[in-house]
Coordinates of C-alpha atoms in Angstrom, one line a residue:
M74 CA 0.0 0.0 0.1
T75 CA 1.5 3.4 -1.2
T76 CA 0.8 6.5 0.8
T77 CA 0.1 9.5 -1.1
A78 CA 0.3 13.2 0.0
T79 CA -2.8 14.8 1.6
S80 CA -4.7 17.2 -0.3
G81 CA -3.4 20.7 0.0
S82 CA -0.2 19.8 1.1
P83 CA 3.0 20.1 -0.9
R84 CA 4.5 17.3 -2.7
P85 CA 8.1 16.5 -1.9
W86 CA 9.3 17.1 -5.7
A87 CA 7.8 20.7 -5.5
V88 CA 9.6 21.6 -2.2
L89 CA 12.7 20.3 -3.6
L90 CA 12.2 22.2 -6.6
L91 CA 11.3 25.3 -4.8
L92 CA 14.7 24.8 -2.6
A93 CA 16.6 24.6 -5.7
A94 CA 15.2 27.6 -7.1
V95 CA 15.9 29.6 -4.1
L96 CA 19.6 28.2 -3.7
S97 CA 20.0 29.2 -7.4
D98 CA 18.9 32.8 -6.8
L99 CA 21.1 33.0 -3.9
A100 CA 24.1 31.9 -5.9
A101 CA 23.3 34.3 -8.8
S102 CA 22.5 37.3 -6.3
F103 CA 26.1 36.5 -4.6
W104 CA 27.6 36.5 -8.1
M105 CA 25.9 39.7 -9.1
A106 CA 27.0 41.4 -5.9
A107 CA 30.8 40.3 -6.4
Q108 CA 30.4 41.4 -10.2
S109 CA 29.1 45.0 -9.0
H110 CA 32.7 46.1 -8.0
R111 CA 33.6 45.9 -11.8
W112 CA 30.9 48.4 -12.8
L113 CA 32.3 51.2 -10.9
P114 CA 35.1 53.6 -11.5
V115 CA 38.5 52.4 -10.5
A116 CA 38.9 53.0 -6.4
A117 CA 41.3 55.7 -5.9
S118 CA 40.5 56.7 -1.8
A119 CA 39.9 55.2 1.8
A120 CA 36.0 56.0 1.2
A121 CA 35.7 53.6 -2.0
G122 CA 35.8 50.4 0.0
P123 CA 32.8 50.8 2.2
V124 CA 30.9 52.6 -0.3
D125 CA 31.6 49.9 -3.1
D126 CA 30.6 47.3 -0.3
L127 CA 27.3 49.0 0.4
F128 CA 26.6 49.2 -3.6
A129 CA 27.3 45.4 -3.5
L130 CA 24.9 44.8 -0.7
E131 CA 22.1 46.6 -2.5
V132 CA 22.9 44.8 -5.8
G133 CA 22.8 41.3 -4.1
I134 CA 19.5 42.1 -2.5
G135 CA 18.0 43.7 -5.7
S136 CA 19.4 40.7 -7.7
F137 CA 17.6 38.3 -5.3
I138 CA 14.3 39.8 -5.5
F139 CA 14.2 40.6 -9.1
L140 CA 15.4 37.2 -10.1
G141 CA 13.0 35.4 -7.7
C142 CA 9.8 37.5 -8.9
S143 CA 10.9 37.0 -12.6
G144 CA 11.2 33.3 -12.0
V145 CA 7.6 33.1 -10.3
M146 CA 6.1 35.0 -13.3
L147 CA 8.0 32.9 -15.8
W148 CA 7.0 29.6 -14.1
T149 CA 3.3 31.1 -14.0
L150 CA 3.3 31.9 -17.8
L151 CA 4.6 28.5 -18.7
F152 CA 3.0 26.0 -16.4
N153 CA 0.1 27.8 -14.6
R154 CA -1.7 29.6 -17.4
A155 CA -5.5 29.8 -17.7
P156 CA -6.9 27.9 -20.6
K157 CA -7.1 29.9 -24.0
Y158 CA -10.7 31.1 -23.7
D159 CA -11.0 31.0 -19.9
L160 CA -12.2 34.6 -19.1
D161 CA -12.8 33.6 -15.2
N162 CA -11.3 35.6 -12.3
G163 CA -8.6 33.9 -10.2
D164 CA -9.5 32.4 -6.9
P165 CA -9.8 35.1 -4.3
I166 CA -7.1 35.1 -1.7
E167 CA -7.6 36.9 1.5
G168 CA -7.4 36.6 5.1
N169 CA -4.1 34.9 5.1
L170 CA -2.6 36.3 8.2
K171 CA 0.6 34.2 8.0
L172 CA 1.2 35.4 4.4
E173 CA 0.4 39.3 5.4
I174 CA 3.0 38.8 8.1
V175 CA 5.7 37.3 6.0
W176 CA 5.3 39.8 3.3
T177 CA 5.6 42.5 5.8
V178 CA 8.5 41.2 7.9
I179 CA 10.6 40.5 4.9
P180 CA 10.6 44.1 3.4
L181 CA 11.0 45.3 6.9
V182 CA 14.2 43.0 7.6
I183 CA 15.6 44.2 4.1
V184 CA 15.1 48.0 4.5
M185 CA 16.8 47.8 8.2
L186 CA 19.8 45.9 6.9
I187 CA 20.4 48.5 4.2
A188 CA 19.8 51.2 6.7
W189 CA 22.2 49.6 9.2
K190 CA 24.9 49.1 6.5
A191 CA 24.3 52.6 5.2
I192 CA 24.7 54.3 8.7
A193 CA 27.9 52.3 9.4
V194 CA 29.2 53.6 6.1
S195 CA 28.2 57.1 6.7
T196 CA 30.1 56.9 10.3
T197 CA 33.1 55.6 8.6
L198 CA 33.1 58.4 6.2
S199 CA 32.3 61.4 8.7
T200 CA 34.9 63.6 7.0
L201 CA 32.9 66.8 7.4
G202 CA 34.1 69.5 9.8
G203 CA 32.6 72.7 10.7
K204 CA 30.5 74.7 8.3
V205 CA 30.4 78.5 8.8
R206 CA 27.7 81.0 7.5
V207 CA 29.5 84.2 6.5
S208 CA 28.2 87.6 4.7
G209 CA 29.7 90.2 2.6
G210 CA 30.5 88.3 -0.5
H211 CA 33.2 86.1 -1.6
A212 CA 36.0 88.1 -0.1
A213 CA 34.6 87.6 3.5
M214 CA 33.9 84.0 2.7
H215 CA 37.6 83.3 1.7
G216 CA 38.9 85.1 4.9
A217 CA 36.6 83.4 7.1
E218 CA 38.0 81.5 9.9
A219 CA 36.2 78.2 9.7
P220 CA 36.4 75.6 12.6
A221 CA 39.2 73.0 11.5
A222 CA 37.8 69.5 11.1
A223 CA 39.0 67.2 13.7
P224 CA 42.2 66.0 12.8
M225 CA 42.1 62.4 11.9
A226 CA 45.6 62.0 11.4
A227 CA 48.9 63.0 13.0
D228 CA 49.4 65.8 11.0
A229 CA 47.4 68.4 12.5
T230 CA 49.3 71.1 10.7
A231 CA 47.5 70.2 7.5
A232 CA 44.2 70.5 9.3
A233 CA 45.0 74.0 10.2
N234 CA 46.1 74.9 6.8
P235 CA 43.8 73.4 4.3
I236 CA 43.8 73.7 0.5
D237 CA 41.0 76.2 -0.5
V238 CA 38.5 74.8 -3.2
I239 CA 36.7 77.6 -4.8
G240 CA 33.9 76.6 -7.2
R241 CA 32.2 79.3 -9.7
Q242 CA 30.5 79.7 -12.8
W243 CA 32.2 77.6 -14.5
S244 CA 35.8 77.0 -13.3
W245 CA 37.4 75.4 -10.2
E246 CA 40.2 77.2 -8.5
F247 CA 42.7 75.7 -5.6
I248 CA 44.9 77.5 -3.4
Y249 CA 47.2 75.9 -1.7
P250 CA 48.9 77.0 2.0
N251 CA 52.0 77.9 0.4
G252 CA 50.3 80.4 -2.0
V253 CA 50.2 78.1 -5.2
H254 CA 46.9 78.8 -7.5
S255 CA 46.0 76.0 -9.6
S256 CA 42.8 75.0 -11.9
E257 CA 43.8 71.3 -11.1
L258 CA 43.8 69.7 -7.8
H259 CA 46.8 68.0 -6.7
L260 CA 47.0 65.6 -3.5
P261 CA 49.8 63.5 -1.9
E262 CA 49.1 59.8 -2.0
G263 CA 48.2 58.0 1.3
Q264 CA 47.8 61.0 3.3
R265 CA 44.8 62.9 4.6
S266 CA 44.2 66.0 2.6
F267 CA 41.9 68.8 4.5
L268 CA 40.1 71.1 2.2
R269 CA 37.9 74.3 2.6
L270 CA 35.2 74.4 0.0
S271 CA 33.2 77.5 -0.9
A272 CA 31.3 78.7 -3.8
T273 CA 31.1 82.5 -5.3
D274 CA 27.8 82.3 -6.8
V275 CA 25.4 79.1 -7.0
I276 CA 25.6 75.8 -5.5
H277 CA 28.3 73.6 -7.0
G278 CA 29.0 69.9 -6.4
F279 CA 32.6 68.7 -5.6
Y280 CA 32.3 65.3 -7.0
V281 CA 35.1 62.8 -7.8
P282 CA 33.8 59.4 -8.9
A283 CA 37.1 57.5 -8.1
F284 CA 36.8 58.9 -4.6
R285 CA 33.2 58.0 -4.3
L286 CA 32.7 61.5 -2.5
K287 CA 30.4 64.2 -3.2
Q288 CA 30.2 67.4 -1.3
D289 CA 27.8 70.5 -2.1
L290 CA 29.7 73.9 -2.1
I291 CA 27.0 76.3 -0.6
P292 CA 27.0 80.3 -1.3
G293 CA 28.0 81.9 1.7
S294 CA 29.3 79.0 3.5
V295 CA 32.7 77.6 4.2
I296 CA 32.9 73.7 4.5
D297 CA 35.7 71.9 5.7
Y298 CA 36.3 68.6 4.1
S299 CA 38.9 66.1 4.1
L300 CA 39.9 62.8 2.2
I301 CA 42.7 60.1 2.0
P302 CA 43.7 59.4 -1.6
T303 CA 45.0 55.8 -1.8
R304 CA 46.1 55.4 -5.5
A305 CA 48.3 57.5 -7.7
G306 CA 46.8 58.6 -11.1
R307 CA 44.7 61.5 -12.6
Y308 CA 40.9 61.5 -12.0
R309 CA 38.1 63.8 -13.0
L310 CA 36.5 66.3 -10.7
R311 CA 33.0 67.1 -11.9
D312 CA 30.4 69.7 -10.9
S313 CA 27.5 67.3 -9.8
M314 CA 25.1 70.3 -9.3
F315 CA 23.4 72.0 -12.4
S316 CA 24.7 75.6 -12.0
G317 CA 23.7 77.1 -15.3
G318 CA 24.3 76.9 -19.1
Y319 CA 27.8 75.8 -19.1
F320 CA 27.9 73.7 -16.1
A321 CA 28.9 70.4 -18.1
S322 CA 32.2 71.9 -19.0
N323 CA 33.0 72.8 -15.3
Q324 CA 35.4 69.8 -14.9
T325 CA 38.9 69.4 -14.0
D326 CA 41.5 66.9 -13.0
V327 CA 42.5 65.7 -9.5
V328 CA 46.3 64.5 -9.7
V329 CA 47.2 62.2 -6.9
E330 CA 50.8 61.6 -6.6
P331 CA 53.7 60.3 -4.1
P332 CA 54.3 63.0 -1.3
E333 CA 57.7 63.7 -2.5
A334 CA 56.3 64.3 -6.1
Y335 CA 53.8 66.6 -4.4
E336 CA 55.9 68.6 -2.6
D337 CA 58.2 68.9 -5.4
W338 CA 55.2 69.9 -7.7
L339 CA 54.2 72.6 -5.0
A340 CA 57.8 74.2 -5.2
E341 CA 58.1 74.3 -9.1
A342 CA 54.4 75.7 -9.3
L343 CA 55.4 78.4 -7.3
R344 CA 58.0 79.6 -9.7
Q345 CA 55.6 79.9 -12.5
P346 CA 53.9 83.0 -13.4
L347 CA 50.2 83.6 -12.8
R348 CA 48.1 83.4 -16.1
P349 CA 44.5 82.8 -16.8
A350 CA 43.6 79.4 -16.5
A351 CA 42.1 77.6 -19.5
N352 CA 38.4 77.5 -19.4
A353 CA 36.1 75.7 -21.7
A354 CA 33.0 77.5 -20.7
T355 CA 34.7 81.0 -21.9
D356 CA 35.4 79.5 -24.9
L357 CA 32.0 78.4 -25.4
Y358 CA 30.6 81.8 -24.7
N359 CA 32.8 83.5 -27.1
Q360 CA 31.5 81.2 -29.9
R361 CA 28.0 82.3 -28.9
L362 CA 28.7 85.8 -29.0
A363 CA 30.5 85.2 -32.3
R364 CA 27.3 83.9 -33.8
G365 CA 25.3 86.9 -32.7
D366 CA 24.5 85.9 -29.0
R367 CA 21.3 83.9 -30.0
G368 CA 19.4 81.2 -28.2
W369 CA 18.3 81.0 -24.7
A370 CA 19.7 83.7 -22.4
T371 CA 22.6 82.5 -20.2
V372 CA 24.7 83.9 -17.5
P373 CA 28.2 85.1 -18.7
P374 CA 31.0 82.9 -17.3
A375 CA 33.2 84.6 -14.6
P376 CA 36.6 85.6 -15.7
P377 CA 39.0 82.4 -15.4
P378 CA 41.1 82.5 -12.2
L379 CA 44.7 83.6 -12.3
V380 CA 46.7 80.4 -11.9
H381 CA 50.4 79.3 -11.7
V382 CA 49.3 76.0 -13.1
S383 CA 46.5 75.4 -15.5
A384 CA 44.8 72.0 -16.1
D385 CA 45.4 70.6 -19.3
P386 CA 42.1 69.6 -20.9
E387 CA 43.6 67.2 -23.1
A388 CA 45.6 65.1 -20.5
P389 CA 44.1 61.7 -20.2
H390 CA 42.5 60.7 -17.0
E391 CA 41.4 57.3 -15.6
S392 CA 37.6 57.8 -14.6

């Protein structure tokens, strides 16, 4: 005498099939999470690791949900379709308290897991120092004494003498403690660099994809910021906030080099004469004027800053 499964209970082969599908979904999701690191720009700062791990977690969870839902829909389409001319409604499913608890608890756990990881990453990346509200234009802002960021390295002198980062329509200017002015940012590899961010006109975004860091520059505020470049190379700094007609041209390079090379560059740059920086926005605006200043109204670009070292727009960068 053979024993058959009771009505309504799952058959053993169905349980095994469901288990195999869940395990396959998990394996594919772990693989997708591991692959996600390859989708991002090269990692060039201490912040990149925690940010990339958070992204991988989100990719893994998203892949598991997407593949699971897609699998259920595909199975339904292939094996549980209604007959061709069946127009009846499906059986009503209501009042299943267990099911409602499950589909409430699972999203709650997922969201709390992502939130816990995001808070941990945010704590790790706590690089912001004081933010000072000043009045009187950029001259007052540039001379404002912002509270120094809490030194997170042994070199407190660097925290007391940050690099000034000035965003404007549409150019970047960097002023170093020794008086060097540059339109490209140079940083020493492996050392925490302290920056003092300000904007002269509208909101700009200090964003270096290779560093996984972004900070808004707010007019009327001075913001202390710090980062640790970990890989020598040339990377792209982009204005991540829409700041007017030519904001897409408001890009420059960040050059990370060994500390000895960085010091040599500072000394050599100081010996160069001041000259207007190369500026794509000015070139584009002059082309507009040559065509009769037609089209949508736009704000004239601010004069290019006078710098000892101007960024080379043709220099190749990694990301």
